[in-house]
PDB file of C-alpha atoms in Angstrom:
ATOM      1  CA  MET A   1       0.000   0.000   0.000  1.00 60.00           C
ATOM      2  CA  PRO A   2       1.533   3.350  -1.023  1.00 69.00           C
ATOM      3  CA  ARG A   3       2.148   5.906   1.699  1.00 78.00           C
ATOM      4  CA  GLN A   4       0.181   9.181   1.728  1.00 86.00           C
ATOM      5  CA  LEU A   5       2.724  11.607   3.224  1.00 92.00           C
ATOM      6  CA  THR A   6       0.471  14.656   2.882  1.00 90.00           C
ATOM      7  CA  ARG A   7       0.892  16.503   6.200  1.00 92.00           C
ATOM      8  CA  ARG A   8       3.892  18.719   6.888  1.00 95.00           C
ATOM      9  CA  LEU A   9       4.789  18.500  10.581  1.00 96.00           C
ATOM     10  CA  THR A  10       7.405  20.689  12.260  1.00 95.00           C
ATOM     11  CA  HIS A  11       9.900  18.769  14.394  1.00 96.00           C
ATOM     12  CA  GLU A  12      10.763  20.473  17.695  1.00 95.00           C
ATOM     13  CA  ALA A  13      13.064  19.415  20.539  1.00 95.00           C
ATOM     14  CA  PRO A  14      12.626  20.568  24.156  1.00 94.00           C
ATOM     15  CA  THR A  15      15.185  22.988  25.585  1.00 93.00           C
ATOM     16  CA  ARG A  16      15.601  24.487  29.048  1.00 90.00           C
ATOM     17  CA  VAL A  17      15.541  28.283  29.236  1.00 89.00           C
ATOM     18  CA  GLU A  18      16.182  30.372  32.339  1.00 88.00           C
ATOM     19  CA  ASP A  19      12.976  32.030  33.547  1.00 86.00           C
ATOM     20  CA  GLY A  20      14.715  35.022  35.167  1.00 85.00           C
ATOM     21  CA  ALA A  21      13.641  34.015  38.676  1.00 88.00           C
ATOM     22  CA  GLY A  22      16.304  31.380  39.310  1.00 85.00           C
ATOM     23  CA  GLY A  23      14.431  28.531  37.667  1.00 89.00           C
ATOM     24  CA  TRP A  24      13.912  27.010  34.275  1.00 89.00           C
ATOM     25  CA  THR A  25      11.094  26.791  31.773  1.00 90.00           C
ATOM     26  CA  ARG A  26      10.687  24.471  28.797  1.00 88.00           C
ATOM     27  CA  SER A  27      10.892  25.938  25.325  1.00 90.00           C
ATOM     28  CA  TRP A  28      10.878  24.256  21.915  1.00 92.00           C
ATOM     29  CA  GLU A  29      13.725  24.467  19.369  1.00 93.00           C
ATOM     30  CA  MET A  30      12.830  23.795  15.720  1.00 94.00           C
ATOM     31  CA  ARG A  31      14.806  20.924  14.204  1.00 94.00           C
ATOM     32  CA  GLY A  32      13.208  20.714  10.757  1.00 94.00           C
ATOM     33  CA  ALA A  33      10.058  19.455   9.080  1.00 95.00           C
ATOM     34  CA  HIS A  34       8.765  16.084   7.899  1.00 95.00           C
ATOM     35  CA  TRP A  35       6.096  15.108   5.399  1.00 96.00           C
ATOM     36  CA  CYS A  36       3.961  12.573   7.258  1.00 95.00           C
ATOM     37  CA  GLU A  37       0.926  10.355   7.282  1.00 93.00           C
ATOM     38  CA  VAL A  38      -0.995  10.650  10.578  1.00 92.00           C
ATOM     39  CA  ARG A  39      -3.457   7.944  11.642  1.00 90.00           C
ATOM     40  CA  MET A  40      -5.371   7.530  14.868  1.00 88.00           C
ATOM     41  CA  ARG A  41      -4.436   4.561  17.088  1.00 85.00           C
ATOM     42  CA  SER A  42      -6.779   4.985  20.041  1.00 81.00           C
ATOM     43  CA  GLY A  43      -8.543   7.531  22.175  1.00 78.00           C
ATOM     44  CA  GLN A  44      -9.445   7.610  25.847  1.00 74.00           C
ATOM     45  CA  LEU A  45     -10.559   9.869  28.664  1.00 74.00           C
ATOM     46  CA  ARG A  46      -8.052   9.957  31.511  1.00 73.00           C
ATOM     47  CA  PRO A  47      -9.170  10.977  34.988  1.00 75.00           C
ATOM     48  CA  THR A  48      -7.265  13.979  36.369  1.00 74.00           C
ATOM     49  CA  GLU A  49      -7.706  16.279  39.333  1.00 78.00           C
ATOM     50  CA  PHE A  50      -9.650  18.664  37.067  1.00 76.00           C
ATOM     51  CA  GLY A  51     -12.007  16.058  35.627  1.00 74.00           C
ATOM     52  CA  ARG A  52     -11.530  13.818  32.631  1.00 73.00           C
ATOM     53  CA  THR A  53      -8.952  14.786  30.015  1.00 71.00           C
ATOM     54  CA  PRO A  54      -9.053  13.355  26.478  1.00 73.00           C
ATOM     55  CA  ARG A  55      -5.925  11.657  25.148  1.00 76.00           C
ATOM     56  CA  LEU A  56      -5.499  10.679  21.498  1.00 86.00           C
ATOM     57  CA  ALA A  57      -2.759   8.250  20.483  1.00 91.00           C
ATOM     58  CA  VAL A  58      -1.591   8.455  16.860  1.00 94.00           C
ATOM     59  CA  ARG A  59       0.718   6.586  14.488  1.00 95.00           C
ATOM     60  CA  ILE A  60       2.823   8.870  12.288  1.00 95.00           C
ATOM     61  CA  VAL A  61       4.709   7.497   9.273  1.00 95.00           C
ATOM     62  CA  THR A  62       7.451   9.525   7.583  1.00 95.00           C
ATOM     63  CA  HIS A  63      10.657   8.995   5.619  1.00 93.00           C
ATOM     64  CA  ALA A  64      13.388   7.377   7.709  1.00 92.00           C
ATOM     65  CA  VAL A  65      16.115   9.589   9.178  1.00 91.00           C
ATOM     66  CA  PRO A  66      19.460   8.125  10.350  1.00 89.00           C
ATOM     67  CA  GLN A  67      19.866   7.937  14.120  1.00 88.00           C
ATOM     68  CA  ASP A  68      22.858  10.289  14.175  1.00 90.00           C
ATOM     69  CA  GLN A  69      20.975  13.155  12.493  1.00 92.00           C
ATOM     70  CA  PRO A  70      19.522  16.054  14.556  1.00 91.00           C
ATOM     71  CA  THR A  71      16.354  15.958  12.436  1.00 92.00           C
ATOM     72  CA  ARG A  72      15.426  12.483  13.719  1.00 94.00           C
ATOM     73  CA  PRO A  73      12.620  12.638  16.303  1.00 95.00           C
ATOM     74  CA  TRP A  74      13.253  11.038  19.713  1.00 95.00           C
ATOM     75  CA  PRO A  75      10.896  10.310  22.627  1.00 96.00           C
ATOM     76  CA  GLY A  76       9.999  13.608  24.302  1.00 94.00           C
ATOM     77  CA  HIS A  77      10.295  15.623  21.085  1.00 96.00           C
ATOM     78  CA  ARG A  78       7.236  17.209  19.457  1.00 95.00           C
ATOM     79  CA  LEU A  79       5.795  17.242  15.940  1.00 96.00           C
ATOM     80  CA  SER A  80       3.311  20.049  15.356  1.00 93.00           C
ATOM     81  CA  ASP A  81       1.155  21.802  12.783  1.00 88.00           C
ATOM     82  CA  LEU A  82      -1.571  24.471  12.913  1.00 83.00           C
ATOM     83  CA  GLY A  83      -2.666  24.165  16.548  1.00 80.00           C
ATOM     84  CA  ARG A  84      -1.997  20.445  16.943  1.00 85.00           C
ATOM     85  CA  GLY A  85       1.033  18.952  18.584  1.00 89.00           C
ATOM     86  CA  TYR A  86       2.115  15.357  18.984  1.00 94.00           C
ATOM     87  CA  ILE A  87       4.534  14.349  21.754  1.00 94.00           C
ATOM     88  CA  VAL A  88       6.739  11.474  20.545  1.00 96.00           C
ATOM     89  CA  ASP A  89       6.495   8.287  22.639  1.00 95.00           C
ATOM     90  CA  ALA A  90       8.567   5.913  20.442  1.00 96.00           C
ATOM     91  CA  VAL A  91      10.275   5.790  17.028  1.00 95.00           C
ATOM     92  CA  HIS A  92      11.206   2.759  14.904  1.00 92.00           C
ATOM     93  CA  GLU A  93      11.879   1.812  11.293  1.00 88.00           C
ATOM     94  CA  ASN A  94       8.930  -0.079   9.865  1.00 81.00           C
ATOM     95  CA  ASP A  95       9.984  -1.627   6.581  1.00 79.00           C
ATOM     96  CA  PRO A  96      12.771  -4.036   5.564  1.00 79.00           C
ATOM     97  CA  ASN A  97      14.554  -1.409   3.446  1.00 83.00           C
ATOM     98  CA  ASP A  98      14.530   1.289   6.172  1.00 81.00           C
ATOM     99  CA  ARG A  99      12.789   3.793   3.881  1.00 90.00           C
ATOM    100  CA  TYR A 100      10.108   4.770   6.390  1.00 92.00           C
ATOM    101  CA  MET A 101       9.896   5.114  10.145  1.00 94.00           C
ATOM    102  CA  THR A 102       6.895   4.928  12.442  1.00 95.00           C
ATOM    103  CA  ILE A 103       6.460   7.414  15.260  1.00 96.00           C
ATOM    104  CA  LEU A 104       4.039   6.548  18.062  1.00 96.00           C
ATOM    105  CA  ALA A 105       2.833   9.772  19.648  1.00 96.00           C
ATOM    106  CA  SER A 106       0.159  11.388  21.816  1.00 92.00           C
ATOM    107  CA  GLU A 107      -1.746  14.487  20.768  1.00 89.00           C
ATOM    108  CA  GLU A 108      -1.484  17.612  22.928  1.00 79.00           C
ATOM    109  CA  VAL A 109      -2.924  21.109  22.712  1.00 58.00           C
ATOM    110  CA  VAL A 110      -0.343  23.574  21.363  1.00 48.00           C
ATOM    111  CA  GLU A 111      -0.634  27.066  22.825  1.00 45.00           C
TER     112      GLU A 111
END
């Protein structure tokens, strides 16, 4: 089955930035962009102290990137586009020729 890499997602890595009050805050550093196919894996409502929060798990397929390249996503990195962000949970190559990689991620709200 041919891949439909029709969504351009921006790859961002977390960085620590001083907050000016002696602490740190998390910021995101752009590492590049990937053309991807995004498919839903599962959805659930997780109980939190503020009620139930929705969580959407997705499977993202994109062209493979060598492990020594800074543009390769790693767990904890983020892929985002137009108000949607996906926090990377795991990354692995998914075909015998290493042409594509699969990224398992969770959707978050990007502010």
